[in-house]
GROMACS .gro file of C-alpha atoms in nm:
model
  312
    1MET     CA    1  -5.788   1.242  -5.810
    2THR     CA    2  -6.000   1.173  -6.117
    3ILE     CA    3  -6.046   1.518  -6.291
    4ALA     CA    4  -5.816   1.807  -6.365
    5PHE     CA    5  -5.958   2.189  -6.468
    6LEU     CA    6  -5.732   2.381  -6.734
    7PHE     CA    7  -5.776   2.716  -6.800
    8PRO     CA    8  -5.576   2.844  -7.169
    9GLY     CA    9  -5.369   3.100  -7.178
   10GLN     CA   10  -5.359   3.391  -7.445
   11GLY     CA   11  -5.354   3.292  -7.794
   12ALA     CA   12  -5.680   3.044  -7.753
   13GLN     CA   13  -5.926   3.347  -7.807
   14ARG     CA   14  -6.110   3.363  -8.138
   15GLU     CA   15  -6.393   3.589  -8.244
   16GLY     CA   16  -6.738   3.550  -8.061
   17LEU     CA   17  -6.581   3.335  -7.819
   18LEU     CA   18  -6.791   3.435  -7.525
   19HIS     CA   19  -7.094   3.412  -7.743
   20GLN     CA   20  -7.040   3.067  -7.812
   21LEU     CA   21  -7.053   2.935  -7.411
   22PRO     CA   22  -7.287   2.677  -7.346
   23GLN     CA   23  -7.629   2.775  -7.284
   24HIS     CA   24  -7.662   2.686  -6.875
   25ALA     CA   25  -7.778   2.923  -6.585
   26GLU     CA   26  -7.382   2.981  -6.441
   27VAL     CA   27  -7.277   3.052  -6.750
   28THR     CA   28  -7.551   3.329  -6.812
   29ARG     CA   29  -7.481   3.449  -6.400
   30THR     CA   30  -7.076   3.466  -6.458
   31ILE     CA   31  -7.145   3.679  -6.771
   32GLN     CA   32  -7.402   3.901  -6.615
   33GLU     CA   33  -7.182   3.933  -6.283
   34ALA     CA   34  -6.876   4.035  -6.500
   35SER     CA   35  -7.059   4.287  -6.714
   36ALA     CA   36  -7.170   4.470  -6.391
   37VAL     CA   37  -6.807   4.430  -6.269
   38LEU     CA   38  -6.674   4.584  -6.502
   39GLY     CA   39  -6.938   4.845  -6.615
   40LEU     CA   40  -6.920   4.753  -7.036
   41ASP     CA   41  -7.093   4.555  -7.268
   42LEU     CA   42  -6.970   4.237  -7.291
   43ASP     CA   43  -6.968   4.249  -7.647
   44SER     CA   44  -6.711   4.487  -7.691
   45LEU     CA   45  -6.451   4.199  -7.485
   46ASP     CA   46  -6.500   3.976  -7.795
   47ASN     CA   47  -6.555   4.106  -8.178
   48ALA     CA   48  -6.248   4.086  -8.405
   49GLU     CA   49  -6.155   4.472  -8.294
   50ALA     CA   50  -6.164   4.413  -7.946
   51LEU     CA   51  -5.955   4.121  -7.992
   52GLY     CA   52  -5.643   4.311  -8.096
   53SER     CA   53  -5.615   4.443  -7.741
   54THR     CA   54  -5.425   4.294  -7.495
   55ALA     CA   55  -5.660   4.352  -7.205
   56ALA     CA   56  -5.961   4.252  -7.385
   57VAL     CA   57  -5.844   3.944  -7.486
   58GLN     CA   58  -5.713   3.852  -7.082
   59THR     CA   59  -6.051   3.948  -6.978
   60ALA     CA   60  -6.235   3.758  -7.222
   61LEU     CA   61  -6.020   3.442  -7.178
   62LEU     CA   62  -6.122   3.489  -6.751
   63ILE     CA   63  -6.432   3.525  -6.809
   64ALA     CA   64  -6.490   3.216  -7.045
   65GLY     CA   65  -6.295   2.987  -6.805
   66VAL     CA   66  -6.500   3.103  -6.523
   67ALA     CA   67  -6.828   3.055  -6.659
   68THR     CA   68  -6.730   2.712  -6.817
   69ALA     CA   69  -6.607   2.581  -6.471
   70ARG     CA   70  -6.886   2.689  -6.309
   71ALA     CA   71  -7.134   2.536  -6.531
   72LEU     CA   72  -6.935   2.231  -6.512
   73MET     CA   73  -6.942   2.232  -6.109
   74ALA     CA   74  -7.309   2.337  -6.141
   75GLU     CA   75  -7.327   1.944  -6.298
   76GLN     CA   76  -7.122   1.774  -6.060
   77VAL     CA   77  -6.812   1.749  -6.258
   78GLN     CA   78  -6.616   1.847  -5.987
   79PRO     CA   79  -6.205   1.876  -6.005
   80ALA     CA   80  -5.952   1.736  -5.772
   81ALA     CA   81  -5.661   2.015  -5.886
   82VAL     CA   82  -5.627   2.321  -6.125
   83ALA     CA   83  -5.401   2.476  -6.340
   84GLY     CA   84  -5.436   2.747  -6.568
   85MET     CA   85  -5.173   2.819  -6.859
   86SER     CA   86  -5.027   3.205  -6.820
   87ILE     CA   87  -5.343   3.413  -6.771
   88GLY     CA   88  -5.578   3.075  -6.732
   89ALA     CA   89  -5.396   3.066  -6.368
   90PHE     CA   90  -5.618   3.399  -6.279
   91GLY     CA   91  -5.971   3.127  -6.356
   92ALA     CA   92  -5.764   2.855  -6.177
   93ALA     CA   93  -5.698   3.035  -5.881
   94VAL     CA   94  -6.146   3.166  -5.874
   95ALA     CA   95  -6.259   2.795  -5.977
   96CYS     CA   96  -6.019   2.695  -5.641
   97GLY     CA   97  -6.220   2.968  -5.460
   98THR     CA   98  -5.893   3.149  -5.366
   99LEU     CA   99  -5.948   3.418  -5.547
  100SER     CA  100  -6.283   3.605  -5.580
  101PHE     CA  101  -6.442   3.654  -5.976
  102ALA     CA  102  -6.508   4.047  -5.867
  103ASP     CA  103  -6.177   4.087  -5.777
  104ALA     CA  104  -5.990   3.878  -6.071
  105LEU     CA  105  -6.186   4.091  -6.353
  106PRO     CA  106  -6.021   4.452  -6.274
  107LEU     CA  107  -5.719   4.271  -6.182
  108VAL     CA  108  -5.664   4.077  -6.507
  109ARG     CA  109  -5.789   4.426  -6.702
  110LEU     CA  110  -5.493   4.581  -6.492
  111ARG     CA  111  -5.256   4.299  -6.591
  112GLY     CA  112  -5.339   4.325  -6.957
  113GLU     CA  113  -5.360   4.709  -6.971
  114LEU     CA  114  -5.020   4.691  -6.828
  115MET     CA  115  -4.874   4.418  -7.093
  116GLN     CA  116  -5.017   4.588  -7.357
  117THR     CA  117  -4.917   4.951  -7.213
  118ALA     CA  118  -4.537   4.835  -7.182
  119PHE     CA  119  -4.533   4.692  -7.526
  120PRO     CA  120  -4.726   4.848  -7.746
  121SER     CA  121  -4.585   4.710  -8.073
  122GLY     CA  122  -4.245   4.523  -8.218
  123TYR     CA  123  -4.277   4.257  -7.973
  124GLY     CA  124  -4.451   3.916  -7.946
  125LEU     CA  125  -4.406   3.550  -7.916
  126ALA     CA  126  -4.288   3.280  -8.116
  127ALA     CA  127  -4.365   2.897  -8.120
  128ILE     CA  128  -4.098   2.625  -8.189
  129GLU     CA  129  -4.156   2.266  -8.258
  130GLY     CA  130  -3.912   2.007  -8.316
  131LEU     CA  131  -3.587   2.101  -8.075
  132ASN     CA  132  -3.565   2.078  -7.713
  133GLU     CA  133  -3.495   2.316  -7.439
  134VAL     CA  134  -3.132   2.286  -7.449
  135GLN     CA  135  -3.124   2.373  -7.810
  136VAL     CA  136  -3.367   2.638  -7.806
  137GLU     CA  137  -3.177   2.808  -7.519
  138GLY     CA  138  -2.864   2.798  -7.724
  139ILE     CA  139  -3.048   2.961  -8.013
  140VAL     CA  140  -3.199   3.235  -7.800
  141GLU     CA  141  -2.825   3.346  -7.628
  142ARG     CA  142  -2.656   3.381  -7.923
  143ALA     CA  143  -2.950   3.575  -8.044
  144ARG     CA  144  -3.029   3.777  -7.750
  145THR     CA  145  -2.899   4.148  -7.749
  146ALA     CA  146  -2.936   4.443  -7.535
  147GLU     CA  147  -3.143   4.624  -7.796
  148LEU     CA  148  -3.312   4.283  -7.920
  149PRO     CA  149  -3.401   4.088  -7.660
  150VAL     CA  150  -3.547   3.762  -7.627
  151TYR     CA  151  -3.598   3.446  -7.362
  152ILE     CA  152  -3.762   3.134  -7.344
  153SER     CA  153  -4.100   3.198  -7.242
  154ASN     CA  154  -4.303   2.835  -7.209
  155ILE     CA  155  -4.234   2.484  -7.255
  156ASN     CA  156  -4.518   2.325  -7.309
  157ALA     CA  157  -4.359   1.972  -7.413
  158PRO     CA  158  -4.027   1.856  -7.423
  159ARG     CA  159  -3.963   1.962  -7.803
  160GLN     CA  160  -4.268   2.284  -7.771
  161ILE     CA  161  -4.095   2.585  -7.657
  162VAL     CA  162  -4.234   2.920  -7.703
  163VAL     CA  163  -3.998   3.232  -7.699
  164ALA     CA  164  -4.044   3.609  -7.645
  165GLY     CA  165  -3.877   3.899  -7.713
  166SER     CA  166  -3.858   4.187  -8.012
  167ASP     CA  167  -4.031   4.088  -8.349
  168PRO     CA  168  -3.682   4.118  -8.486
  169ALA     CA  169  -3.499   3.896  -8.224
  170LEU     CA  170  -3.784   3.599  -8.299
  171ASP     CA  171  -3.721   3.655  -8.670
  172ALA     CA  172  -3.337   3.555  -8.615
  173VAL     CA  173  -3.468   3.283  -8.355
  174THR     CA  174  -3.722   3.127  -8.567
  175ALA     CA  175  -3.499   3.146  -8.876
  176GLN     CA  176  -3.214   2.946  -8.651
  177ALA     CA  177  -3.475   2.672  -8.569
  178ARG     CA  178  -3.590   2.628  -8.917
  179GLN     CA  179  -3.202   2.545  -8.975
  180ARG     CA  180  -3.133   2.317  -8.682
  181GLY     CA  181  -3.423   2.069  -8.824
  182ALA     CA  182  -3.744   2.252  -8.623
  183GLN     CA  183  -4.055   2.126  -8.744
  184ARG     CA  184  -4.259   2.450  -8.690
  185ALA     CA  185  -4.110   2.813  -8.574
  186GLU     CA  186  -4.366   3.073  -8.639
  187HIS     CA  187  -4.479   3.406  -8.424
  188LEU     CA  188  -4.843   3.342  -8.259
  189ARG     CA  189  -5.127   3.557  -8.215
  190VAL     CA  190  -4.957   3.745  -7.905
  191SER     CA  191  -4.828   4.104  -7.912
  192VAL     CA  192  -4.639   4.111  -7.602
  193PRO     CA  193  -4.355   3.897  -7.466
  194SER     CA  194  -4.497   3.704  -7.183
  195HIS     CA  195  -4.318   3.577  -6.948
  196CYS     CA  196  -3.973   3.695  -6.932
  197PRO     CA  197  -3.781   3.956  -6.761
  198LEU     CA  198  -3.880   4.209  -7.000
  199LEU     CA  199  -4.185   4.238  -6.752
  200GLN     CA  200  -4.042   4.232  -6.437
  201PRO     CA  201  -4.219   4.617  -6.374
  202VAL     CA  202  -4.586   4.432  -6.462
  203ALA     CA  203  -4.512   4.172  -6.214
  204ASP     CA  204  -4.405   4.447  -5.949
  205ARG     CA  205  -4.739   4.624  -6.004
  206LEU     CA  206  -4.918   4.318  -5.982
  207GLU     CA  207  -4.732   4.215  -5.672
  208GLN     CA  208  -4.858   4.566  -5.522
  209HIS     CA  209  -5.207   4.509  -5.628
  210LEU     CA  210  -5.251   4.135  -5.509
  211ALA     CA  211  -5.093   4.261  -5.184
  212ARG     CA  212  -5.473   4.453  -5.104
  213LEU     CA  213  -5.678   4.148  -5.204
  214THR     CA  214  -5.808   3.883  -4.943
  215LEU     CA  215  -5.717   3.532  -5.087
  216ARG     CA  216  -5.870   3.238  -4.939
  217PRO     CA  217  -5.684   2.907  -4.884
  218PRO     CA  218  -5.741   2.632  -5.221
  219SER     CA  219  -6.028   2.424  -5.170
  220MET     CA  220  -5.800   2.197  -5.383
  221PRO     CA  221  -5.457   2.186  -5.570
  222PHE     CA  222  -5.386   2.493  -5.738
  223MET     CA  223  -5.104   2.409  -5.965
  224SER     CA  224  -4.790   2.623  -6.041
  225ASN     CA  225  -4.694   2.867  -6.362
  226ARG     CA  226  -4.334   2.902  -6.242
  227GLY     CA  227  -4.276   2.593  -6.097
  228GLY     CA  228  -4.530   2.345  -6.225
  229ARG     CA  229  -4.586   2.230  -5.857
  230ALA     CA  230  -4.862   2.182  -5.653
  231LEU     CA  231  -4.958   2.471  -5.430
  232ARG     CA  232  -5.199   2.439  -5.132
  233ASP     CA  233  -5.161   2.758  -4.969
  234ALA     CA  234  -5.309   3.099  -5.068
  235GLU     CA  235  -5.010   3.328  -5.021
  236ALA     CA  236  -4.770   3.108  -5.229
  237ILE     CA  237  -5.070   3.132  -5.470
  238ARG     CA  238  -5.041   3.520  -5.449
  239ARG     CA  239  -4.695   3.523  -5.548
  240ASP     CA  240  -4.718   3.308  -5.831
  241LEU     CA  241  -5.044   3.483  -5.973
  242ALA     CA  242  -4.841   3.830  -5.956
  243SER     CA  243  -4.440   3.682  -6.043
  244SER     CA  244  -4.501   3.428  -6.319
  245VAL     CA  245  -4.564   3.706  -6.580
  246ALA     CA  246  -4.180   3.764  -6.593
  247HIS     CA  247  -4.075   3.387  -6.588
  248PRO     CA  248  -4.085   3.101  -6.798
  249VAL     CA  249  -4.411   2.902  -6.744
  250ARG     CA  250  -4.360   2.540  -6.762
  251TRP     CA  251  -4.663   2.400  -6.887
  252TYR     CA  252  -4.518   2.047  -6.936
  253GLY     CA  253  -4.406   1.979  -6.588
  254THR     CA  254  -4.758   2.108  -6.452
  255LEU     CA  255  -4.947   1.841  -6.663
  256GLU     CA  256  -4.712   1.584  -6.550
  257VAL     CA  257  -4.738   1.647  -6.163
  258LEU     CA  258  -5.087   1.648  -6.237
  259ARG     CA  259  -5.067   1.302  -6.418
  260GLU     CA  260  -4.852   1.185  -6.061
  261LEU     CA  261  -5.106   1.291  -5.882
  262GLY     CA  262  -5.353   1.104  -5.995
  263ALA     CA  263  -5.544   1.283  -6.279
  264LYS     CA  264  -5.707   1.078  -6.503
  265VAL     CA  265  -5.960   1.356  -6.706
  266PHE     CA  266  -5.841   1.661  -6.787
  267ILE     CA  267  -6.072   1.904  -6.918
  268GLU     CA  268  -5.989   2.248  -7.065
  269MET     CA  269  -6.181   2.523  -7.034
  270ALA     CA  270  -6.289   2.712  -7.344
  271PRO     CA  271  -6.242   2.840  -7.542
  272GLY     CA  272  -5.868   2.637  -7.555
  273HIS     CA  273  -5.791   2.350  -7.713
  274VAL     CA  274  -5.384   2.335  -7.692
  275SER     CA  275  -5.352   2.157  -7.398
  276THR     CA  276  -5.615   1.880  -7.504
  277SER     CA  277  -5.421   1.760  -7.759
  278LEU     CA  278  -5.067   1.826  -7.557
  279VAL     CA  279  -5.204   1.563  -7.259
  280ALA     CA  280  -5.337   1.325  -7.576
  281GLU     CA  281  -5.021   1.342  -7.711
  282LEU     CA  282  -4.796   1.337  -7.424
  283PHE     CA  283  -5.017   1.118  -7.181
  284PRO     CA  284  -5.236   0.859  -7.379
  285GLU     CA  285  -5.287   0.645  -7.096
  286VAL     CA  286  -5.546   0.935  -6.957
  287LYS     CA  287  -5.835   1.148  -7.101
  288ALA     CA  288  -5.823   1.475  -7.241
  289VAL     CA  289  -6.139   1.664  -7.318
  290SER     CA  290  -6.211   2.033  -7.460
  291ILE     CA  291  -6.540   2.222  -7.407
  292THR     CA  292  -6.442   2.359  -7.770
  293ASP     CA  293  -6.438   1.984  -7.916
  294LYS     CA  294  -6.677   1.989  -8.230
  295GLY     CA  295  -6.975   1.788  -8.073
  296LEU     CA  296  -6.932   2.008  -7.718
  297ARG     CA  297  -6.901   2.382  -7.903
  298TYR     CA  298  -7.282   2.437  -7.890
  299ALA     CA  299  -7.423   2.161  -7.688
  300THR     CA  300  -7.492   2.173  -7.326
  301VAL     CA  301  -7.247   2.136  -7.023
  302LEU     CA  302  -7.479   1.817  -6.970
  303ALA     CA  303  -7.398   1.683  -7.260
  304ALA     CA  304  -7.010   1.705  -7.155
  305ARG     CA  305  -7.050   1.563  -6.880
  306GLU     CA  306  -7.224   1.249  -7.017
  307ARG     CA  307  -6.953   1.224  -7.272
  308LEU     CA  308  -6.697   1.189  -6.959
  309ARG     CA  309  -6.961   0.963  -6.810
  310ASN     CA  310  -6.895   0.746  -7.088
  311SER     CA  311  -6.569   0.779  -7.144
  312GLU     CA  312  -6.449   0.628  -6.820
   0.00000   0.00000   0.00000
């Protein structure tokens, strides 16, 4: 195994993200396909106002990730495995051939709409750096009440934990984390409490919709969000796509398993850069490249390929 494709999660979005993709025929084709399937002008997905909508953000991230992956593969940059953080899992499922892009688009839009409807305000995510999972779990358990729920949401690194819940509970957790020595403890640009039991009703609805879709065996390993392990079966991927919204994402475990499987180059799809930084910090012996790195952002995908070749 040489190359692993990483698809970013919510929080990576920025204004104009679909307009800043590399110029490539596959990018154009992907955007045209998405516009036809969704029946809307994609300019409405990445402006500042649109990015206030969870559904728009998740849809735009799916399109950007798939467009980038298709362009890279067209230039003979072929992954040996794929992984997606949270909403990025749907782009990864498309890239490995399990889920069609045409099916993924309305499914992801529905996912975002369900999440936004369930928690229109007063909930979100917060990041804590400098404390380990056991320490954060202790803070979360002490802060959690029936009226003010809060849970661990993502384990991005041994000392980089994301928590989900009500805004007052997040305030309490971040304040306590800072008192315990956290280097960073602050709210993220996500307005829903992703990857925790609060979203079980959303997981149930996604399971119903996914049950009606035809999924194909993956052409390469797909990394699970829930367990951080390689899935090679379409039904296992179907379950992971549906259920992971209500369970913590063990992203550090995912990256570690990819490295153990032999990945030497990690390429993060547009518009992400967080996972690139994590890989560089956690596994300095491997290469990590983000398509949104300075020098690649406005370049063609062919330039990205040449950079990878030169790094080998």
